[in-house]
mmCIF file of C-alpha atoms in Angstrom:
data_model
loop_
_atom_site.group_PDB
_atom_site.id
_atom_site.type_symbol
_atom_site.label_atom_id
_atom_site.label_comp_id
_atom_site.label_asym_id
_atom_site.label_seq_id
_atom_site.Cartn_x
_atom_site.Cartn_y
_atom_site.Cartn_z
ATOM 1 C CA MET O 1 -11.431 39.134 1.542
ATOM 2 C CA SER O 2 -10.244 37.488 -1.634
ATOM 3 C CA LYS O 3 -10.916 33.827 -2.133
ATOM 4 C CA ALA O 4 -8.171 31.299 -1.474
ATOM 5 C CA ARG O 5 -6.804 29.511 -4.530
ATOM 6 C CA VAL O 6 -7.114 25.744 -4.218
ATOM 7 C CA VAL O 7 -5.761 22.943 -6.408
ATOM 8 C CA HIS O 8 -7.324 19.485 -6.206
ATOM 9 C CA TYR O 9 -5.471 16.196 -6.853
ATOM 10 C CA ILE O 10 -7.561 13.166 -7.925
ATOM 11 C CA ASN O 11 -7.031 9.874 -9.746
ATOM 12 C CA GLN O 12 -8.228 8.710 -13.157
ATOM 13 C CA PHE O 13 -11.334 7.106 -11.683
ATOM 14 C CA TYR O 14 -12.684 10.214 -9.976
ATOM 15 C CA ALA O 15 -11.753 12.268 -13.038
ATOM 16 C CA GLY O 16 -14.112 10.091 -15.068
ATOM 17 C CA ILE O 17 -11.322 8.892 -17.363
ATOM 18 C CA GLY O 18 -11.879 5.241 -16.489
ATOM 19 C CA GLY O 19 -11.367 2.421 -14.033
ATOM 20 C CA GLU O 20 -8.498 -0.009 -13.753
ATOM 21 C CA GLU O 21 -8.069 -0.185 -17.522
ATOM 22 C CA LYS O 22 -7.089 3.497 -17.391
ATOM 23 C CA ALA O 23 -4.950 3.324 -14.247
ATOM 24 C CA ASP O 24 -1.885 3.874 -16.436
ATOM 25 C CA THR O 25 -2.994 7.395 -17.369
ATOM 26 C CA PRO O 26 -0.055 9.841 -17.053
ATOM 27 C CA PRO O 27 -0.418 13.141 -15.147
ATOM 28 C CA GLU O 28 -2.557 15.899 -16.621
ATOM 29 C CA LYS O 29 -4.140 19.135 -15.456
ATOM 30 C CA ARG O 30 -7.492 20.737 -16.086
ATOM 31 C CA ASP O 31 -8.679 24.207 -15.124
ATOM 32 C CA GLY O 32 -11.424 24.380 -12.523
ATOM 33 C CA THR O 33 -13.198 21.475 -10.856
ATOM 34 C CA VAL O 34 -13.432 17.863 -11.988
ATOM 35 C CA GLY O 35 -15.480 15.084 -10.383
ATOM 36 C CA PRO O 36 -15.606 15.381 -6.572
ATOM 37 C CA GLY O 37 -14.138 18.901 -6.915
ATOM 38 C CA MET O 38 -17.643 20.134 -7.670
ATOM 39 C CA ALA O 39 -18.866 18.994 -4.244
ATOM 40 C CA PHE O 40 -15.890 20.695 -2.615
ATOM 41 C CA GLN O 41 -16.530 23.892 -4.558
ATOM 42 C CA THR O 42 -20.162 23.885 -3.408
ATOM 43 C CA ALA O 43 -19.077 23.363 0.204
ATOM 44 C CA LEU O 44 -16.395 26.056 -0.001
ATOM 45 C CA LYS O 45 -18.752 28.548 -1.649
ATOM 46 C CA ASP O 46 -17.304 32.037 -1.423
ATOM 47 C CA VAL O 47 -14.299 31.141 0.760
ATOM 48 C CA ALA O 48 -12.120 29.382 -1.789
ATOM 49 C CA ASP O 49 -11.960 28.592 -5.475
ATOM 50 C CA ILE O 50 -10.747 25.327 -6.933
ATOM 51 C CA VAL O 51 -8.713 26.869 -9.737
ATOM 52 C CA GLY O 52 -7.323 23.652 -11.125
ATOM 53 C CA THR O 53 -7.409 19.876 -10.891
ATOM 54 C CA VAL O 54 -4.389 17.645 -11.339
ATOM 55 C CA ILE O 55 -5.086 14.047 -12.334
ATOM 56 C CA CYS O 56 -2.952 10.933 -12.524
ATOM 57 C CA GLY O 57 -3.696 7.236 -12.958
ATOM 58 C CA ASP O 58 -3.041 5.255 -9.776
ATOM 59 C CA SER O 59 -0.818 2.626 -11.348
ATOM 60 C CA TYR O 60 1.055 5.214 -13.396
ATOM 61 C CA PHE O 61 1.777 7.327 -10.329
ATOM 62 C CA ASN O 62 3.159 4.436 -8.287
ATOM 63 C CA GLU O 63 5.087 2.805 -11.112
ATOM 64 C CA HIS O 64 6.688 6.061 -12.319
ATOM 65 C CA LEU O 65 7.086 7.717 -8.960
ATOM 66 C CA GLU O 66 9.854 10.195 -9.775
ATOM 67 C CA GLU O 67 8.506 11.273 -13.126
ATOM 68 C CA SER O 68 4.895 11.635 -11.951
ATOM 69 C CA SER O 69 5.952 13.428 -8.768
ATOM 70 C CA ALA O 70 7.844 16.044 -10.768
ATOM 71 C CA LYS O 71 5.032 16.486 -13.259
ATOM 72 C CA VAL O 72 2.244 16.643 -10.661
ATOM 73 C CA LEU O 73 4.199 19.171 -8.606
ATOM 74 C CA GLU O 74 4.817 21.293 -11.721
ATOM 75 C CA TYR O 75 1.105 21.240 -12.590
ATOM 76 C CA ILE O 76 0.053 22.119 -9.044
ATOM 77 C CA LYS O 77 2.573 24.964 -8.932
ATOM 78 C CA SER O 78 1.337 26.342 -12.251
ATOM 79 C CA TYR O 79 -1.933 27.339 -10.571
ATOM 80 C CA ASP O 80 -0.145 29.235 -7.785
ATOM 81 C CA PRO O 81 -2.378 27.757 -5.074
ATOM 82 C CA GLN O 82 -2.563 28.593 -1.370
ATOM 83 C CA ILE O 83 -4.117 25.267 -0.364
ATOM 84 C CA VAL O 84 -4.086 21.806 -1.973
ATOM 85 C CA ILE O 85 -6.788 19.160 -1.549
ATOM 86 C CA VAL O 86 -5.898 15.508 -2.220
ATOM 87 C CA GLY O 87 -8.498 12.781 -2.684
ATOM 88 C CA PRO O 88 -10.232 11.685 -0.568
ATOM 89 C CA GLY O 89 -8.547 8.342 -1.193
ATOM 90 C CA PHE O 90 -10.682 6.256 1.220
ATOM 91 C CA ASN O 91 -9.117 2.784 1.474
ATOM 92 C CA ALA O 92 -7.708 2.650 -2.064
ATOM 93 C CA GLY O 93 -4.069 1.661 -1.556
ATOM 94 C CA ARG O 94 -2.423 3.119 -4.632
ATOM 95 C CA TYR O 95 -4.620 6.225 -4.583
ATOM 96 C CA GLY O 96 -3.833 6.739 -0.900
ATOM 97 C CA MET O 97 -0.114 6.409 -1.581
ATOM 98 C CA ALA O 98 -0.430 8.945 -4.415
ATOM 99 C CA CYS O 99 -2.416 11.382 -2.233
ATOM 100 C CA GLY O 100 0.204 11.031 0.502
ATOM 101 C CA THR O 101 3.123 11.512 -1.864
ATOM 102 C CA VAL O 102 1.480 14.621 -3.306
ATOM 103 C CA ALA O 103 0.983 15.942 0.247
ATOM 104 C CA GLN O 104 4.670 15.445 0.986
ATOM 105 C CA LEU O 105 5.713 17.096 -2.300
ATOM 106 C CA VAL O 106 3.531 20.122 -1.653
ATOM 107 C CA ASP O 107 4.532 20.402 1.994
ATOM 108 C CA GLU O 108 8.245 20.211 1.294
ATOM 109 C CA ASN O 109 8.422 22.184 -1.938
ATOM 110 C CA LEU O 110 5.572 24.693 -1.906
ATOM 111 C CA HIS O 111 5.198 25.049 1.881
ATOM 112 C CA ILE O 112 1.436 25.403 1.717
ATOM 113 C CA PRO O 113 -1.117 23.329 3.628
ATOM 114 C CA VAL O 114 -2.608 20.120 2.237
ATOM 115 C CA VAL O 115 -6.000 18.693 3.170
ATOM 116 C CA GLY O 116 -6.773 15.049 2.452
ATOM 117 C CA GLY O 117 -9.070 12.223 3.478
ATOM 118 C CA LEU O 118 -7.995 8.632 4.094
ATOM 119 C CA TYR O 119 -9.270 5.531 5.835
ATOM 120 C CA PRO O 120 -6.914 4.830 8.773
ATOM 121 C CA GLU O 121 -5.815 1.444 7.377
ATOM 122 C CA ASN O 122 -4.818 2.929 4.025
ATOM 123 C CA PRO O 123 -1.029 2.410 3.719
ATOM 124 C CA GLY O 124 -0.727 6.052 2.603
ATOM 125 C CA CYS O 125 -2.040 7.112 5.970
ATOM 126 C CA GLU O 126 0.717 5.888 8.244
ATOM 127 C CA MET O 127 3.404 6.994 5.814
ATOM 128 C CA TYR O 128 2.204 10.435 4.907
ATOM 129 C CA LYS O 129 -0.281 11.804 7.458
ATOM 130 C CA ARG O 130 2.363 14.108 8.899
ATOM 131 C CA TYR O 131 2.474 16.081 5.656
ATOM 132 C CA GLY O 132 -1.083 17.327 5.707
ATOM 133 C CA TYR O 133 -4.392 17.583 7.473
ATOM 134 C CA PHE O 134 -5.782 14.117 6.745
ATOM 135 C CA VAL O 135 -9.378 13.663 7.784
ATOM 136 C CA GLU O 136 -10.388 10.144 8.819
ATOM 137 C CA VAL O 137 -12.915 8.999 6.216
ATOM 138 C CA GLY O 138 -14.754 5.746 5.540
ATOM 139 C CA ASN O 139 -13.274 2.885 3.559
ATOM 140 C CA SER O 140 -15.164 3.519 0.335
ATOM 141 C CA ALA O 141 -16.616 6.282 -1.798
ATOM 142 C CA THR O 142 -19.995 5.755 -0.168
ATOM 143 C CA SER O 143 -18.661 7.985 2.622
ATOM 144 C CA MET O 144 -17.974 10.850 0.194
ATOM 145 C CA ARG O 145 -20.991 12.683 1.626
ATOM 146 C CA THR O 146 -19.405 12.923 5.058
ATOM 147 C CA ALA O 147 -15.824 13.243 3.787
ATOM 148 C CA VAL O 148 -16.429 16.392 1.739
ATOM 149 C CA PRO O 149 -17.867 18.577 4.533
ATOM 150 C CA ALA O 150 -15.218 17.377 7.004
ATOM 151 C CA MET O 151 -12.384 18.198 4.598
ATOM 152 C CA ALA O 152 -14.026 21.444 3.470
ATOM 153 C CA ALA O 153 -14.286 22.587 7.108
ATOM 154 C CA ILE O 154 -10.507 22.439 7.403
ATOM 155 C CA VAL O 155 -9.990 24.191 4.067
ATOM 156 C CA LYS O 156 -12.304 26.979 5.239
ATOM 157 C CA LYS O 157 -10.300 27.490 8.412
ATOM 158 C CA LEU O 158 -7.048 27.534 6.486
ATOM 159 C CA ALA O 159 -8.489 29.980 3.969
ATOM 160 C CA ALA O 160 -9.522 32.278 6.819
ATOM 161 C CA GLY O 161 -6.056 32.060 8.326
ATOM 162 C CA GLU O 162 -7.357 30.345 11.450
ATOM 163 C CA GLU O 163 -5.449 27.699 13.342
ATOM 164 C CA VAL O 164 -6.636 24.156 12.648
ATOM 165 C CA THR O 165 -6.627 22.173 15.855
ATOM 166 C CA GLU O 166 -9.092 19.358 15.296
ATOM 167 C CA GLY O 167 -10.894 17.261 12.733
ATOM 168 C CA PHE O 168 -7.810 15.537 11.331
ATOM 169 C CA MET O 169 -5.623 12.570 12.258
ATOM 170 C CA GLU O 170 -2.741 13.270 14.566
ATOM 171 C CA LYS O 171 0.300 14.157 12.494
ATOM 172 C CA GLY O 172 2.786 12.895 15.034
ATOM 173 C CA LEU O 173 4.712 16.184 15.000
ATOM 174 C CA ARG O 174 6.025 17.924 18.100
ATOM 175 C CA LYS O 175 5.066 21.486 18.801
ATOM 176 C CA ASN O 176 6.965 23.756 21.189
ATOM 177 C CA TYR O 177 5.202 25.592 24.003
ATOM 178 C CA PHE O 178 6.090 27.125 27.344
ATOM 179 C CA ALA O 179 5.004 24.973 30.273
ATOM 180 C CA GLU O 180 4.402 26.396 33.715
ATOM 181 C CA LYS O 181 6.481 23.786 35.516
ATOM 182 C CA ARG O 182 9.865 22.667 34.349
ATOM 183 C CA GLY O 183 10.478 19.184 32.963
ATOM 184 C CA SER O 184 12.062 17.608 36.031
ATOM 185 C CA ARG O 185 9.128 18.702 38.175
ATOM 186 C CA ARG O 186 6.595 17.354 35.679
ATOM 187 C CA ALA O 187 8.440 14.051 35.439
ATOM 188 C CA VAL O 188 8.540 13.633 39.236
ATOM 189 C CA ASP O 189 4.848 14.522 39.475
ATOM 190 C CA MET O 190 4.091 11.837 36.922
ATOM 191 C CA LEU O 191 6.217 9.293 38.762
ATOM 192 C CA LEU O 192 4.491 10.062 42.083
ATOM 193 C CA LYS O 193 1.117 9.600 40.456
ATOM 194 C CA LYS O 194 2.233 6.323 38.961
ATOM 195 C CA ILE O 195 3.505 5.068 42.335
ATOM 196 C CA ALA O 196 0.240 6.115 43.964
ATOM 197 C CA GLY O 197 -1.641 4.193 41.312
ATOM 198 C CA GLU O 198 -3.253 7.369 39.987
ATOM 199 C CA GLU O 199 -3.820 8.174 36.344
ATOM 200 C CA PHE O 200 -1.210 10.225 34.562
ATOM 201 C CA VAL O 201 -0.728 11.375 31.013
ATOM 202 C CA THR O 202 2.630 10.928 29.395
ATOM 203 C CA GLU O 203 4.047 13.843 27.426
ATOM 204 C CA TYR O 204 5.816 11.525 25.027
ATOM 205 C CA PRO O 205 3.753 8.520 24.003
ATOM 206 C CA MET O 206 5.961 5.749 22.700
ATOM 207 C CA PRO O 207 5.248 4.916 19.075
ATOM 208 C CA VAL O 208 3.913 1.430 18.491
ATOM 209 C CA PHE O 209 6.162 -0.442 16.087
ATOM 210 C CA ASP O 210 4.556 -3.712 15.224
ATOM 211 C CA ARG O 211 7.499 -5.260 13.498
ATOM 212 C CA VAL O 212 8.485 -8.870 13.123
ATOM 213 C CA ASP O 213 12.191 -9.631 13.211
ATOM 214 C CA PRO O 214 13.480 -11.278 10.057
ATOM 215 C CA GLN O 215 13.581 -15.048 10.343
ATOM 216 C CA PRO O 216 16.926 -16.734 9.709
ATOM 217 C CA ALA O 217 17.784 -17.412 6.094
ATOM 218 C CA ILE O 218 17.401 -20.841 4.514
ATOM 219 C CA LYS O 219 20.779 -22.563 4.529
ATOM 220 C CA ASP O 220 20.364 -24.799 1.507
ATOM 221 C CA ILE O 221 17.623 -23.846 -0.924
ATOM 222 C CA THR O 222 18.017 -27.131 -2.844
ATOM 223 C CA LYS O 223 16.736 -28.944 0.237
ATOM 224 C CA ALA O 224 14.116 -26.392 1.250
ATOM 225 C CA ARG O 225 10.353 -26.774 1.028
ATOM 226 C CA ILE O 226 8.828 -23.655 -0.521
ATOM 227 C CA ALA O 227 5.229 -22.433 -0.479
ATOM 228 C CA LEU O 228 3.449 -19.902 -2.688
ATOM 229 C CA VAL O 229 1.021 -17.334 -1.287
ATOM 230 C CA SER O 230 -0.490 -14.296 -2.991
ATOM 231 C CA SER O 231 -2.657 -11.307 -2.186
ATOM 232 C CA GLY O 232 -3.061 -10.649 -5.915
ATOM 233 C CA GLY O 233 -6.129 -12.878 -6.144
ATOM 234 C CA PRO O 234 -4.802 -15.804 -8.261
ATOM 235 C CA VAL O 235 -7.548 -18.443 -8.241
ATOM 236 C CA PRO O 236 -8.570 -21.421 -10.376
ATOM 237 C CA LYS O 237 -10.736 -20.445 -13.354
ATOM 238 C CA GLY O 238 -14.229 -19.608 -12.164
ATOM 239 C CA ASN O 239 -13.121 -18.477 -8.673
ATOM 240 C CA PRO O 240 -14.653 -21.563 -6.964
ATOM 241 C CA ASP O 241 -14.612 -20.045 -3.465
ATOM 242 C CA HIS O 242 -16.086 -16.751 -4.670
ATOM 243 C CA ILE O 243 -13.335 -14.699 -3.102
ATOM 244 C CA GLU O 244 -14.561 -11.105 -3.141
ATOM 245 C CA SER O 245 -12.922 -8.670 -5.585
ATOM 246 C CA SER O 246 -12.403 -6.252 -2.709
ATOM 247 C CA SER O 247 -12.595 -6.356 1.094
ATOM 248 C CA ALA O 248 -12.019 -10.103 1.006
ATOM 249 C CA SER O 249 -13.568 -12.110 3.836
ATOM 250 C CA LYS O 250 -11.681 -15.302 3.007
ATOM 251 C CA PHE O 251 -8.718 -16.906 1.308
ATOM 252 C CA GLY O 252 -8.555 -19.972 -0.902
ATOM 253 C CA LYS O 253 -6.315 -23.032 -0.794
ATOM 254 C CA TYR O 254 -5.747 -24.704 -4.165
ATOM 255 C CA SER O 255 -3.832 -27.747 -5.302
ATOM 256 C CA LEU O 256 -0.693 -27.222 -7.366
ATOM 257 C CA VAL O 257 -0.283 -30.918 -8.052
ATOM 258 C CA ASP O 258 -1.886 -30.922 -11.505
ATOM 259 C CA ILE O 259 -0.838 -27.464 -12.650
ATOM 260 C CA ASP O 260 2.544 -26.889 -14.272
ATOM 261 C CA ASP O 261 1.617 -23.751 -16.141
ATOM 262 C CA PHE O 262 -1.268 -21.301 -15.961
ATOM 263 C CA THR O 263 -3.325 -20.729 -19.094
ATOM 264 C CA PRO O 264 -6.483 -18.717 -19.796
ATOM 265 C CA GLU O 265 -8.365 -21.996 -19.161
ATOM 266 C CA ASN O 266 -7.125 -22.887 -15.691
ATOM 267 C CA GLY O 267 -6.544 -19.642 -13.833
ATOM 268 C CA GLU O 268 -7.781 -16.108 -13.358
ATOM 269 C CA THR O 269 -7.570 -13.282 -10.865
ATOM 270 C CA ALA O 270 -10.344 -12.449 -8.416
ATOM 271 C CA HIS O 271 -8.719 -9.097 -7.571
ATOM 272 C CA GLY O 272 -10.841 -6.064 -8.417
ATOM 273 C CA GLY O 273 -8.138 -3.488 -7.756
ATOM 274 C CA TYR O 274 -6.151 -3.733 -10.958
ATOM 275 C CA ASP O 275 -6.727 -4.353 -14.651
ATOM 276 C CA PRO O 276 -7.214 -8.168 -14.779
ATOM 277 C CA VAL O 277 -6.500 -8.618 -18.508
ATOM 278 C CA TYR O 278 -2.836 -9.655 -18.155
ATOM 279 C CA ALA O 279 -3.401 -11.952 -15.185
ATOM 280 C CA ASN O 280 -6.371 -13.669 -16.813
ATOM 281 C CA LEU O 281 -4.348 -14.424 -19.957
ATOM 282 C CA ASP O 282 -1.448 -15.868 -17.976
ATOM 283 C CA LEU O 283 -1.749 -16.134 -14.211
ATOM 284 C CA ASP O 284 1.945 -17.014 -13.957
ATOM 285 C CA ARG O 285 2.368 -13.233 -14.132
ATOM 286 C CA VAL O 286 0.922 -13.069 -10.615
ATOM 287 C CA LEU O 287 1.917 -16.466 -9.226
ATOM 288 C CA PRO O 288 5.032 -17.882 -10.949
ATOM 289 C CA VAL O 289 3.914 -21.521 -11.036
ATOM 290 C CA ASP O 290 5.457 -22.323 -14.433
ATOM 291 C CA VAL O 291 8.907 -21.241 -13.363
ATOM 292 C CA ILE O 292 8.781 -22.702 -9.860
ATOM 293 C CA LYS O 293 7.682 -26.102 -11.220
ATOM 294 C CA GLU O 294 10.613 -26.099 -13.653
ATOM 295 C CA MET O 295 12.986 -25.139 -10.882
ATOM 296 C CA LEU O 296 11.566 -27.934 -8.758
ATOM 297 C CA LYS O 297 12.204 -30.468 -11.532
ATOM 298 C CA ALA O 298 15.710 -29.090 -12.029
ATOM 299 C CA GLY O 299 16.426 -29.507 -8.322
ATOM 300 C CA GLU O 300 16.876 -25.795 -7.754
ATOM 301 C CA ILE O 301 14.492 -26.026 -4.805
ATOM 302 C CA GLY O 302 14.036 -29.051 -2.577
ATOM 303 C CA SER O 303 10.279 -29.433 -2.717
ATOM 304 C CA LEU O 304 7.091 -27.461 -3.160
ATOM 305 C CA HIS O 305 4.141 -27.298 -0.779
ATOM 306 C CA ASP O 306 1.227 -28.936 -2.634
ATOM 307 C CA TYR O 307 -1.105 -25.966 -2.354
ATOM 308 C CA TRP O 308 -1.091 -22.293 -3.088
ATOM 309 C CA TYR O 309 -2.992 -19.799 -0.975
ATOM 310 C CA ALA O 310 -4.712 -16.793 -2.457
ATOM 311 C CA THR O 311 -6.689 -13.861 -1.264
ATOM 312 C CA VAL O 312 -7.481 -10.402 -2.569
ATOM 313 C CA GLY O 313 -5.563 -7.625 -0.871
ATOM 314 C CA ASN O 314 -7.845 -4.902 -2.138
ATOM 315 C CA GLY O 315 -9.262 -2.863 0.728
ATOM 316 C CA THR O 316 -9.093 -6.011 2.834
ATOM 317 C CA SER O 317 -8.975 -5.162 6.527
ATOM 318 C CA VAL O 318 -5.781 -5.674 8.452
ATOM 319 C CA ALA O 319 -7.682 -7.842 10.920
ATOM 320 C CA ASN O 320 -8.832 -10.191 8.135
ATOM 321 C CA ALA O 321 -5.395 -10.361 6.536
ATOM 322 C CA LYS O 322 -3.872 -11.188 9.904
ATOM 323 C CA ALA O 323 -6.391 -13.981 10.496
ATOM 324 C CA PHE O 324 -5.800 -15.441 6.994
ATOM 325 C CA ALA O 325 -2.043 -15.358 7.534
ATOM 326 C CA THR O 326 -2.330 -17.194 10.839
ATOM 327 C CA GLN O 327 -4.416 -19.981 9.303
ATOM 328 C CA ILE O 328 -2.099 -20.250 6.311
ATOM 329 C CA ALA O 329 0.978 -20.320 8.545
ATOM 330 C CA GLU O 330 -0.458 -23.156 10.648
ATOM 331 C CA ASP O 331 -0.958 -25.165 7.470
ATOM 332 C CA LEU O 332 2.595 -24.479 6.371
ATOM 333 C CA ILE O 333 4.023 -25.447 9.754
ATOM 334 C CA ALA O 334 2.156 -28.767 9.572
ATOM 335 C CA ASP O 335 3.720 -29.440 6.168
ATOM 336 C CA HIS O 336 7.252 -28.489 7.300
ATOM 337 C CA VAL O 337 7.602 -25.580 4.900
ATOM 338 C CA ASN O 338 10.916 -23.700 5.161
ATOM 339 C CA GLY O 339 10.275 -20.533 3.198
ATOM 340 C CA VAL O 340 7.447 -18.580 1.589
ATOM 341 C CA ILE O 341 7.189 -16.557 -1.610
ATOM 342 C CA LEU O 342 4.341 -14.060 -1.289
ATOM 343 C CA THR O 343 3.374 -12.064 -4.350
ATOM 344 C CA SER O 344 1.317 -8.880 -4.358
ATOM 345 C CA THR O 345 -0.133 -6.762 -7.112
ATOM 346 C CA MET J 1 0.104 -11.019 5.595
ATOM 347 C CA VAL J 2 3.844 -11.118 4.938
ATOM 348 C CA LYS J 3 4.601 -10.028 8.472
ATOM 349 C CA GLU J 4 2.044 -12.316 10.091
ATOM 350 C CA ILE J 5 3.282 -15.378 8.213
ATOM 351 C CA GLU J 6 6.877 -14.531 9.092
ATOM 352 C CA ARG J 7 5.834 -14.192 12.746
ATOM 353 C CA HIS J 8 5.095 -17.922 12.684
ATOM 354 C CA GLY J 9 8.679 -18.747 11.940
ATOM 355 C CA PHE J 10 9.422 -18.839 8.221
ATOM 356 C CA PRO J 11 11.405 -16.384 6.159
ATOM 357 C CA VAL J 12 9.005 -14.751 3.688
ATOM 358 C CA VAL J 13 10.056 -12.938 0.539
ATOM 359 C CA HIS J 14 7.589 -10.320 -0.646
ATOM 360 C CA MET J 15 7.509 -9.893 -4.432
ATOM 361 C CA CYS J 16 5.680 -6.681 -5.200
ATOM 362 C CA THR J 17 5.767 -3.580 -7.348
ATOM 363 C CA VAL J 18 4.990 -0.814 -4.864
ATOM 364 C CA VAL J 19 7.977 -1.236 -2.557
ATOM 365 C CA PRO J 20 7.005 1.633 -0.196
ATOM 366 C CA ILE J 21 3.811 -0.263 0.717
ATOM 367 C CA SER J 22 5.818 -3.400 1.391
ATOM 368 C CA LEU J 23 8.138 -1.413 3.656
ATOM 369 C CA THR J 24 5.170 0.077 5.504
ATOM 370 C CA VAL J 25 3.531 -3.289 6.135
ATOM 371 C CA GLY J 26 6.759 -4.662 7.550
ATOM 372 C CA ALA J 27 8.135 -7.114 4.979
ATOM 373 C CA ASN J 28 11.761 -7.979 5.730
ATOM 374 C CA ARG J 29 12.846 -9.422 2.392
ATOM 375 C CA ILE J 30 11.506 -7.510 -0.603
ATOM 376 C CA VAL J 31 11.998 -8.189 -4.318
ATOM 377 C CA PRO J 32 10.672 -5.360 -6.530
ATOM 378 C CA THR J 33 8.623 -6.575 -9.485
ATOM 379 C CA VAL J 34 7.544 -5.334 -12.904
ATOM 380 C CA ALA J 35 4.150 -3.637 -12.695
ATOM 381 C CA ILE J 36 1.015 -3.692 -10.560
ATOM 382 C CA PRO J 37 -1.250 -5.701 -12.929
ATOM 383 C CA HIS J 38 1.571 -8.095 -13.924
ATOM 384 C CA PRO J 39 4.214 -8.215 -11.193
ATOM 385 C CA LEU J 40 5.905 -11.329 -12.579
ATOM 386 C CA GLY J 41 5.562 -10.752 -16.267
ATOM 387 C CA ASN J 42 5.543 -8.232 -19.040
ATOM 388 C CA PRO J 43 2.922 -8.712 -21.749
ATOM 389 C CA ALA J 44 4.931 -6.490 -24.108
ATOM 390 C CA MET J 45 7.672 -9.131 -24.286
ATOM 391 C CA GLU J 46 7.882 -12.297 -26.316
ATOM 392 C CA PRO J 47 6.589 -15.247 -24.232
ATOM 393 C CA ALA J 48 10.037 -16.835 -23.974
ATOM 394 C CA ASP J 49 11.666 -13.606 -22.862
ATOM 395 C CA GLU J 50 8.853 -12.957 -20.451
ATOM 396 C CA LYS J 51 9.355 -16.356 -18.844
ATOM 397 C CA GLU J 52 13.080 -15.680 -18.575
ATOM 398 C CA LEU J 53 12.304 -12.405 -16.808
ATOM 399 C CA ARG J 54 10.035 -14.277 -14.403
ATOM 400 C CA ARG J 55 12.709 -16.893 -13.798
ATOM 401 C CA LYS J 56 15.211 -14.167 -12.908
ATOM 402 C CA LEU J 57 12.777 -12.609 -10.453
ATOM 403 C CA VAL J 58 12.006 -15.950 -8.785
ATOM 404 C CA LYS J 59 15.733 -16.714 -8.549
ATOM 405 C CA LYS J 60 16.201 -13.359 -6.897
ATOM 406 C CA ALA J 61 13.426 -14.254 -4.452
ATOM 407 C CA LEU J 62 15.097 -17.562 -3.596
ATOM 408 C CA LYS J 63 18.395 -15.725 -3.163
ATOM 409 C CA ALA J 64 16.622 -13.378 -0.739
ATOM 410 C CA LEU J 65 15.335 -16.359 1.260
ATOM 411 C CA THR J 66 18.879 -17.673 1.604
ATOM 412 C CA THR J 67 20.344 -14.298 2.610
ATOM 413 C CA GLU J 68 20.571 -13.303 6.271
ATOM 414 C CA VAL J 69 19.148 -9.819 6.844
ATOM 415 C CA ASP J 70 19.260 -7.542 9.878
ATOM 416 C CA GLY J 71 16.166 -5.583 9.001
ATOM 417 C CA GLN J 72 14.030 -4.637 6.028
ATOM 418 C CA THR J 73 16.048 -5.313 2.892
ATOM 419 C CA VAL J 74 15.159 -4.564 -0.711
ATOM 420 C CA PHE J 75 16.801 -6.945 -3.134
ATOM 421 C CA GLY J 76 17.127 -4.646 -6.146
ATOM 422 C CA ASP J 77 19.405 -5.130 -9.140
#
């Protein structure tokens, strides 16, 4: 049996090009394995060969979506693969989105299977898990040791032409099969069980949409009280509350009263998920305090809540973010705020 | 966070660069911004022009807060 040809997609960090300062690296390809590809190659041994690796910086991919998609797809195609591995992207938001987008591109254009690894809270997961076999992995690279064998196990099955039935997150796709009893009979059976208080299993679980309806618009912005919130980590110089650069366990509340403009002396970012150079030079680039203060003076908004709220939305758990938001909202209610500007990086 | 704050009764405008993430997390009013490390600025511009760019984005955000929406809405150009 000949070995399956595999292409691996990774970001600039795992390719060893660099961290956030290199996140704007455009797509490139290299023959053979790079970075974590070596561990995959070892695990896949004589079943599959990683013939090429396609690399793109996380910021570049997300900021130039169309261009990078086309280029990455072209590079993947150039190796004529039978299987594509993406990531694993763990809980890295932009990387997860890139892995997911690549999975969709490959699925829809090359019609070959994709194997990936994401943490369930990664935004790329909910959006793209239907396009590939995404293994549930930990939230950071420390789980690479368990991620590689789990992903490799699926690649091996695919390479052998076997059906893959487990070891990945549900794709949410329907699959046709012939049932013994017809639908009406099954439905009545279920209903009878329900009436009798017995357990039954639905054939069509309802998706959970946790959406919040849009709140009514502000009628007159020149009378409205506005508040500023950010998940981009804008904090006073020195990060007095020591908000973590990733997986934040807290948020900060800081007075806007004495700040009309951010400078390198009074503000910085605590966020560890992007290149901080631009934010540290002028934090208005993350939280537009200079402009909002001018608009306040010009009467373009009614008033400004005296504090800004900041946390770091880098690998921060949904549960934490939800708790922060609730505390922030209670504060805003108490101060009769009418509308919120929330910036993210 | 956008969704959870909005749940408490205020309109929230989400200013962010990666709009698909904002859509996934359930923001209702979205204003696309410049780049991930500098959403509300562009270090390649002259400071005055950069501030003008920021002012335009904030104005767009305020416009979004005063606009009734039925569902998730991206306030592009």
